[in-house]
Short mmCIF file of C-alpha atoms and ligand atoms in Angstrom, two decimals:
data_model
loop_
_atom_site.label_atom_id
_atom_site.label_comp_id
_atom_site.label_asym_id
_atom_site.label_seq_id
_atom_site.Cartn_x
_atom_site.Cartn_y
_atom_site.Cartn_z
CA MET Z 892 -20.74 -2.23 3.08
CA ASP Z 893 -24.19 -2.04 1.65
CA GLY Z 894 -24.84 0.92 -0.69
CA ILE Z 895 -21.28 2.09 -1.08
CA LYS Z 896 -20.30 2.19 -4.72
CA ARG Z 897 -17.38 -0.10 -5.93
CA ILE Z 898 -16.24 -0.81 -9.47
CA ARG Z 899 -14.60 -4.31 -9.82
CA LEU Z 900 -11.04 -3.81 -11.24
CA ALA Z 901 -8.83 -6.07 -9.18
CA ASN Z 902 -8.25 -9.80 -9.69
CA LEU Z 903 -9.81 -11.09 -6.46
CA PRO Z 904 -9.51 -12.89 -4.17
CA THR Z 905 -5.75 -12.93 -4.23
CA LYS Z 906 -4.08 -16.14 -3.05
CA ILE Z 907 -2.51 -17.04 0.31
CA GLU Z 908 0.52 -19.20 0.03
CA ARG Z 909 2.78 -20.64 2.79
CA LEU Z 910 6.48 -19.78 2.61
CA ASP Z 911 7.76 -23.18 3.62
CA ARG Z 912 11.49 -22.73 3.76
CA LEU Z 913 11.31 -19.22 5.37
CA SER Z 914 8.83 -20.80 7.85
CA GLU Z 915 10.99 -23.58 8.86
CA GLN Z 916 14.15 -21.26 9.29
CA LEU Z 917 12.13 -19.07 11.63
CA GLY Z 918 10.15 -21.45 13.43
CA LYS Z 919 6.70 -19.76 12.63
CA ASN Z 920 4.12 -20.27 9.89
CA ILE Z 921 4.66 -17.44 7.47
CA TYR Z 922 1.88 -17.03 4.98
CA ILE Z 923 1.85 -14.36 2.18
CA LYS Z 924 -1.16 -12.78 0.60
CA ARG Z 925 -0.44 -12.18 -2.99
CA ASP Z 926 -1.93 -8.51 -3.38
CA ASP Z 927 0.84 -8.23 -5.88
CA GLN Z 928 -1.24 -10.32 -8.10
CA THR Z 929 -4.22 -7.97 -8.29
CA GLY Z 930 -3.41 -7.24 -11.81
CA THR Z 931 -0.40 -6.57 -14.19
CA GLU Z 932 -0.85 -2.92 -15.03
CA LEU Z 933 -2.77 -2.63 -11.80
CA THR Z 934 -0.42 -4.73 -9.53
CA GLY Z 935 -0.35 -3.96 -5.84
CA ASN Z 936 -2.54 -2.71 -3.12
CA LYS Z 937 -3.73 0.68 -4.57
CA ILE Z 938 -6.17 -0.94 -6.92
CA ARG Z 939 -8.28 -2.20 -4.07
CA LYS Z 940 -8.58 1.36 -2.82
CA LEU Z 941 -9.25 2.83 -6.27
CA GLU Z 942 -12.05 0.40 -6.76
CA TYR Z 943 -13.99 2.68 -4.29
CA CYS Z 944 -12.44 6.05 -5.16
CA VAL Z 945 -12.96 5.59 -8.83
CA ALA Z 946 -16.69 4.52 -8.31
CA GLU Z 947 -17.17 7.74 -6.41
CA ALA Z 948 -15.48 9.71 -9.26
CA VAL Z 949 -17.58 8.07 -12.01
CA ALA Z 950 -20.87 8.44 -9.91
CA ASN Z 951 -20.15 12.20 -9.83
CA ASN Z 952 -19.54 12.32 -13.54
CA CYS Z 953 -15.89 13.08 -13.30
CA ASP Z 954 -13.85 12.41 -16.42
CA TYR Z 955 -10.21 13.02 -14.93
CA LEU Z 956 -8.37 11.53 -12.10
CA ILE Z 957 -6.01 13.82 -10.35
CA THR Z 958 -3.45 12.19 -7.73
CA CYS Z 959 0.11 12.48 -6.50
CA GLY Z 960 3.14 10.59 -5.26
CA GLY Z 961 6.68 10.16 -5.51
CA ILE Z 962 8.27 9.80 -8.98
CA GLN Z 963 8.43 6.01 -8.60
CA SER Z 964 4.59 6.08 -7.14
CA ASN Z 965 2.75 2.55 -7.48
CA HIS Z 966 -0.35 4.41 -6.71
CA CYS Z 967 0.13 7.04 -9.43
CA ARG Z 968 0.92 4.19 -11.93
CA ALA Z 969 -2.27 2.13 -10.83
CA THR Z 970 -4.39 5.41 -11.24
CA ALA Z 971 -2.95 5.88 -14.54
CA ALA Z 972 -3.77 2.34 -15.69
CA VAL Z 973 -7.39 2.52 -14.24
CA ALA Z 974 -7.99 5.82 -15.97
CA ALA Z 975 -6.83 4.40 -19.35
CA LYS Z 976 -8.89 1.34 -18.71
CA LEU Z 977 -12.02 3.29 -18.00
CA GLY Z 978 -11.36 5.88 -20.78
CA LEU Z 979 -10.79 8.58 -18.22
CA GLY Z 980 -7.86 11.15 -18.14
CA ALA Z 981 -5.20 11.06 -15.51
CA TYR Z 982 -3.24 13.94 -14.24
CA LEU Z 983 -0.23 13.04 -11.76
CA VAL Z 984 1.59 15.50 -9.51
CA LEU Z 985 5.01 13.76 -9.02
CA ARG Z 986 7.67 14.75 -6.50
CA GLY Z 987 10.74 14.58 -8.53
CA ASN Z 988 12.89 16.01 -11.31
CA GLU Z 989 11.72 16.18 -14.87
CA ASP Z 990 15.16 14.85 -15.98
CA ALA Z 991 14.86 11.79 -14.03
CA SER Z 992 15.48 8.61 -15.91
CA VAL Z 993 12.26 7.27 -17.43
CA GLU Z 994 12.17 3.86 -15.89
CA GLY Z 995 9.73 1.67 -13.68
CA ASN Z 996 6.54 3.45 -12.80
CA LEU Z 997 7.51 6.60 -14.45
CA PHE Z 998 7.84 4.76 -17.71
CA PHE Z 999 4.35 3.00 -17.37
CA ASP Z 1000 2.72 6.34 -16.29
CA LYS Z 1001 3.80 7.75 -19.77
CA MET Z 1002 2.98 4.68 -21.75
CA LEU Z 1003 -0.58 4.80 -20.07
CA GLY Z 1004 -1.01 8.33 -21.15
CA ALA Z 1005 -0.93 10.11 -18.05
CA GLU Z 1006 -0.27 13.83 -17.96
CA ILE Z 1007 2.32 14.75 -15.38
CA LYS Z 1008 3.48 17.74 -13.43
CA PHE Z 1009 6.81 17.48 -11.77
CA VAL Z 1010 7.17 19.41 -8.31
CA THR Z 1011 9.92 19.85 -5.83
CA ALA Z 1012 10.11 18.12 -2.47
CA ASP Z 1013 9.03 21.18 -0.70
CA GLU Z 1014 6.16 21.88 -3.09
CA TYR Z 1015 5.09 18.28 -2.62
CA LYS Z 1016 5.27 18.56 1.11
CA TYR Z 1017 3.41 21.89 1.72
CA GLN Z 1018 1.43 22.58 -1.52
CA ARG Z 1019 0.45 19.44 -3.15
CA ALA Z 1020 -3.39 19.89 -2.20
CA GLU Z 1021 -3.35 23.35 -3.79
CA ILE Z 1022 -1.48 22.21 -6.84
CA MET Z 1023 -4.17 19.53 -7.38
CA GLU Z 1024 -6.73 22.00 -6.88
CA GLY Z 1025 -5.21 24.23 -9.48
CA ILE Z 1026 -4.99 21.36 -12.02
CA LYS Z 1027 -8.70 20.77 -11.49
CA GLU Z 1028 -9.58 24.20 -12.08
CA GLU Z 1029 -7.41 24.36 -15.15
CA LEU Z 1030 -9.30 21.09 -16.38
CA GLU Z 1031 -12.66 22.69 -15.66
CA LYS Z 1032 -11.78 25.49 -18.07
CA LYS Z 1033 -11.21 23.02 -20.77
CA GLY Z 1034 -14.62 21.39 -20.04
CA HIS Z 1035 -13.54 18.44 -17.74
CA LYS Z 1036 -14.49 17.43 -14.27
CA GLY Z 1037 -11.58 16.37 -12.25
CA TYR Z 1038 -11.77 13.97 -9.13
CA ILE Z 1039 -8.85 14.58 -6.74
CA ILE Z 1040 -7.53 11.32 -5.03
CA PRO Z 1041 -4.92 11.98 -2.10
CA GLU Z 1042 -1.67 10.47 -1.80
CA GLY Z 1043 -1.76 6.60 -1.88
CA ALA Z 1044 -5.73 6.91 -2.06
CA SER Z 1045 -5.43 6.80 1.63
CA ASN Z 1046 -8.68 8.40 2.77
CA GLY Z 1047 -11.94 7.04 4.07
CA VAL Z 1048 -13.32 5.93 0.79
CA GLY Z 1049 -9.99 4.40 -0.38
CA SER Z 1050 -9.43 2.49 2.96
CA LEU Z 1051 -12.77 0.74 2.31
CA GLY Z 1052 -10.77 -1.50 -0.18
CA TYR Z 1053 -8.91 -3.14 2.76
CA ILE Z 1054 -11.91 -3.55 4.89
CA ASN Z 1055 -12.97 -5.76 2.08
CA ALA Z 1056 -9.54 -7.34 1.91
CA MET Z 1057 -9.91 -8.21 5.70
CA GLU Z 1058 -13.12 -10.09 5.01
CA GLU Z 1059 -11.63 -11.90 2.10
CA ILE Z 1060 -9.00 -13.22 4.53
CA LEU Z 1061 -11.65 -14.37 6.98
CA GLU Z 1062 -13.31 -16.32 4.27
CA GLN Z 1063 -9.93 -17.79 3.10
CA GLU Z 1064 -9.10 -18.76 6.85
CA LYS Z 1065 -12.36 -20.86 6.84
CA GLU Z 1066 -11.46 -22.48 3.36
CA MET Z 1067 -7.91 -23.15 4.45
CA GLY Z 1068 -8.78 -24.29 8.03
CA ILE Z 1069 -6.36 -21.89 9.51
CA LYS Z 1070 -6.40 -18.99 11.97
CA PHE Z 1071 -3.84 -16.15 11.29
CA ASP Z 1072 -2.96 -14.56 14.73
CA ALA Z 1073 -0.94 -11.67 13.24
CA ILE Z 1074 -1.24 -9.86 10.17
CA VAL Z 1075 1.73 -7.81 8.85
CA VAL Z 1076 1.53 -4.98 6.31
CA THR Z 1077 3.62 -2.02 5.14
CA VAL Z 1078 2.58 1.52 6.25
CA GLY Z 1079 3.35 4.23 3.57
CA SER Z 1080 0.39 6.56 3.69
CA GLY Z 1081 -1.59 4.43 6.09
CA GLY Z 1082 -4.92 3.49 4.23
CA THR Z 1083 -4.12 -0.10 3.86
CA TYR Z 1084 -3.22 -0.53 7.61
CA SER Z 1085 -6.39 1.45 8.53
CA GLY Z 1086 -8.73 -0.58 6.39
CA LEU Z 1087 -7.30 -3.89 7.71
CA TYR Z 1088 -7.32 -2.63 11.20
CA TYR Z 1089 -10.95 -1.43 10.99
CA GLY Z 1090 -12.05 -4.70 9.27
CA ASN Z 1091 -10.36 -6.75 11.93
CA ARG Z 1092 -12.14 -4.93 14.59
CA ILE Z 1093 -15.57 -4.54 13.10
CA ASN Z 1094 -15.60 -8.44 12.63
CA ASN Z 1095 -14.44 -9.09 16.17
CA ASN Z 1096 -11.55 -10.91 14.95
CA SER Z 1097 -8.77 -11.67 17.32
CA ALA Z 1098 -5.61 -11.14 15.26
CA THR Z 1099 -3.07 -8.39 15.79
CA VAL Z 1100 -2.61 -6.13 12.85
CA TYR Z 1101 0.95 -4.94 12.80
CA GLY Z 1102 2.31 -2.21 10.42
CA PHE Z 1103 5.75 -1.41 9.68
CA ASN Z 1104 6.46 2.13 8.50
CA ILE Z 1105 8.87 2.83 5.76
CA THR Z 1106 8.68 6.60 6.17
CA GLU Z 1107 8.25 9.08 8.83
CA ALA Z 1108 7.87 7.61 12.55
CA LYS Z 1109 5.56 5.40 14.64
CA GLU Z 1110 3.78 8.45 16.29
CA HIS Z 1111 3.03 10.07 12.91
CA PHE Z 1112 1.25 7.07 11.76
CA GLN Z 1113 -0.63 6.38 14.88
CA GLU Z 1114 -2.25 9.84 14.47
CA VAL Z 1115 -2.80 9.23 10.59
CA VAL Z 1116 -4.48 5.92 11.60
CA LEU Z 1117 -6.73 7.44 14.01
CA LYS Z 1118 -7.78 9.98 11.64
CA LEU Z 1119 -8.57 7.50 8.73
CA LEU Z 1120 -10.46 5.20 11.21
CA LYS Z 1121 -12.75 8.20 11.79
CA GLU Z 1122 -13.01 8.95 8.17
CA ILE Z 1123 -13.94 5.36 7.42
CA SER Z 1124 -16.71 5.33 9.98
CA GLN Z 1125 -18.35 8.25 8.05
CA TYR Z 1126 -18.77 5.75 5.27
CA THR Z 1127 -19.71 2.62 7.09
CA GLY Z 1128 -21.63 4.56 9.78
CA LYS Z 1129 -20.07 2.55 12.57
CA GLU Z 1130 -17.32 4.03 14.68
CA ILE Z 1131 -14.76 1.80 16.61
CA PRO Z 1132 -13.27 2.98 19.83
CA VAL Z 1133 -9.66 2.95 19.71
CA ALA Z 1134 -6.83 4.32 21.66
CA LYS Z 1135 -3.55 5.59 19.99
CA ASP Z 1136 -1.41 2.95 21.68
CA GLU Z 1137 -3.60 0.05 20.22
CA ILE Z 1138 -2.25 1.01 16.82
CA ASP Z 1139 0.60 -1.46 16.60
CA ILE Z 1140 3.15 0.29 14.42
CA ILE Z 1141 6.67 -1.27 14.57
CA ASP Z 1142 9.20 1.46 13.94
CA GLY Z 1143 13.05 0.93 12.99
CA TYR Z 1144 13.12 -0.23 9.43
CA VAL Z 1145 13.09 3.10 7.52
CA GLY Z 1146 16.73 2.63 6.95
CA ARG Z 1147 18.33 5.41 4.72
CA GLY Z 1148 14.98 6.98 4.13
CA TYR Z 1149 11.91 6.58 1.84
CA ALA Z 1150 12.84 4.67 -1.48
CA LEU Z 1151 16.47 4.49 -0.28
CA SER Z 1152 17.93 1.27 0.22
CA ARG Z 1153 20.68 -0.27 2.25
CA PRO Z 1154 22.90 -3.06 0.81
CA GLU Z 1155 21.76 -5.47 3.65
CA GLU Z 1156 18.28 -5.07 2.61
CA ILE Z 1157 18.80 -5.68 -1.03
CA GLU Z 1158 20.89 -8.71 -0.12
CA PHE Z 1159 18.14 -10.02 2.06
CA LEU Z 1160 15.69 -9.65 -0.77
CA SER Z 1161 18.04 -11.30 -3.32
CA TYR Z 1162 18.41 -14.30 -0.60
CA LEU Z 1163 14.65 -14.50 -0.22
CA ALA Z 1164 14.08 -14.56 -3.89
CA LYS Z 1165 16.29 -17.67 -4.08
CA LEU Z 1166 14.87 -19.30 -1.14
CA GLU Z 1167 11.15 -18.97 -2.03
CA GLY Z 1168 11.00 -17.78 -5.65
CA LEU Z 1169 9.47 -14.75 -4.20
CA ILE Z 1170 10.35 -11.14 -5.35
CA LEU Z 1171 9.43 -8.30 -2.92
CA ASP Z 1172 9.95 -4.62 -3.74
CA PRO Z 1173 12.90 -2.49 -2.21
CA VAL Z 1174 10.77 0.50 -1.15
CA TYR Z 1175 7.82 -0.99 0.90
CA THR Z 1176 7.48 -4.91 1.26
CA GLY Z 1177 11.08 -5.52 1.18
CA LYS Z 1178 11.76 -3.22 4.20
CA THR Z 1179 8.78 -4.86 5.88
CA MET Z 1180 9.74 -8.37 5.51
CA TYR Z 1181 13.40 -7.52 6.46
CA GLY Z 1182 11.91 -6.03 9.60
CA LEU Z 1183 9.46 -8.91 10.42
CA VAL Z 1184 12.35 -11.39 10.01
CA GLU Z 1185 14.33 -9.21 12.49
CA GLU Z 1186 11.62 -8.83 14.97
CA ILE Z 1187 10.90 -12.57 14.97
CA LYS Z 1188 14.46 -13.23 16.01
CA LYS Z 1189 14.20 -10.55 18.73
CA GLY Z 1190 11.13 -12.25 20.03
CA THR Z 1191 8.56 -9.67 19.31
CA PHE Z 1192 6.23 -12.29 17.65
CA ASP Z 1193 6.86 -15.07 20.31
CA LYS Z 1194 3.17 -15.10 21.08
CA HIS Z 1195 2.23 -15.59 17.45
CA GLU Z 1196 2.13 -18.80 15.55
CA ASN Z 1197 0.49 -18.09 12.13
CA ILE Z 1198 1.61 -14.91 10.37
CA LEU Z 1199 0.16 -13.48 7.39
CA PHE Z 1200 2.22 -10.99 5.42
CA ILE Z 1201 0.55 -8.85 2.80
CA HIS Z 1202 2.58 -8.50 -0.42
CA THR Z 1203 1.42 -5.15 -1.47
CA GLY Z 1204 3.23 -5.17 -4.75
CA GLY Z 1205 5.70 -2.62 -5.92
CA ILE Z 1206 7.58 -4.80 -8.50
CA PHE Z 1207 8.03 -1.79 -10.90
CA GLY Z 1208 9.87 0.06 -7.88
CA TRP Z 1209 13.23 -1.86 -8.83
CA ALA Z 1210 14.93 1.17 -10.09
CA GLU Z 1211 18.49 1.78 -11.05
CA ASP Z 1212 19.38 3.08 -7.57
CA GLN Z 1213 18.18 -0.18 -5.98
CA ARG Z 1214 19.50 -2.58 -8.56
CA ILE Z 1215 23.05 -1.30 -8.49
CA LEU Z 1216 23.27 -2.55 -4.75
CA LEU Z 1217 22.77 -6.16 -5.75
CA ARG Z 1218 26.21 -7.68 -6.03
C1 LIG V 1487 1.54 2.37 -1.27
C2 LIG V 1487 2.20 1.00 -0.89
C3 LIG V 1487 2.13 0.47 0.27
C4 LIG V 1487 1.73 1.31 1.49
O1 LIG V 1487 0.26 1.24 1.56
P1 LIG V 1487 -0.38 2.67 2.12
O2 LIG V 1487 -1.84 2.17 2.11
O3 LIG V 1487 0.00 3.71 1.50
O4 LIG V 1487 0.09 2.64 3.68
C5 LIG V 1487 2.82 -0.71 0.58
N1 LIG V 1487 3.34 -1.40 -0.34
C6 LIG V 1487 3.38 -1.02 -1.82
C7 LIG V 1487 4.17 -1.69 -2.77
C8 LIG V 1487 2.75 0.35 -1.89
O5 LIG V 1487 2.84 0.69 -3.35
#
């Protein structure tokens, strides 16, 4: 990706570890890529995408990052952290109530100095683009130049971060002397999956990239990914031919809904923490790992031997609503 601007912010490469006891129990080699270790304040997958978005913002002389997400958005917290680190302003549009308890990511958003506008679920769903445009105009009147990053930094430029991650994985395979035949990742807004998918294809790699959706449904994300693959190609100059049914999204693990947990999910995460010394998050990676284990038991992964799970972060998402489910 020559000529595409990037600001290096994440701790890279992130390590890949084998989960020995889980592997033994499932009869597969389960590896995990620690993208939760991209940074402390920056933890998670969003920083890989922000490296490209923020570079574009800075190149355009913008001094404010404007973005949006749920009240416990990891993406918004990472954006707030990057803004503070680079001396920029951050303005977050959060879906949720002003009176919500100030914990987890929201707490850090505030510590990091982000300005916040709370909106209702309907405003978020139907008007968030206009709301962010409105904020940009307001900032302009005060002499600032805002740069709008969409939800999850899932657009063409943001997704470039995961093409890069795919290339990192291919390097690590060589060093480790292993070939991953399945790569498993959570799908929330789709940019991470799209970048990995594009990177896999453009490098003629033979792995299958599986996404587990933790909101919406499979069809929705197949469309989202097709759109993002097009947007990516506008940056790279190379289109990859892909049909909708080639986008491997595994549905069925949304559970009670976005950011809502079921007791069996939390119990599984507690079990895994004790088994491997590994803490996943309840909103994204936890549901995906729960789903992966179920699907391995069902036989969906019978043709795969070496499975790489991407730990996309989310540690600050352990809010009171999830914590109380742990007995
Ligand atoms: C945002 C997020 C995801 C999903 O990534 P998308 O690119 O939005 O699909 C997965 N895990 C965590 C912890 C996240 O914060």
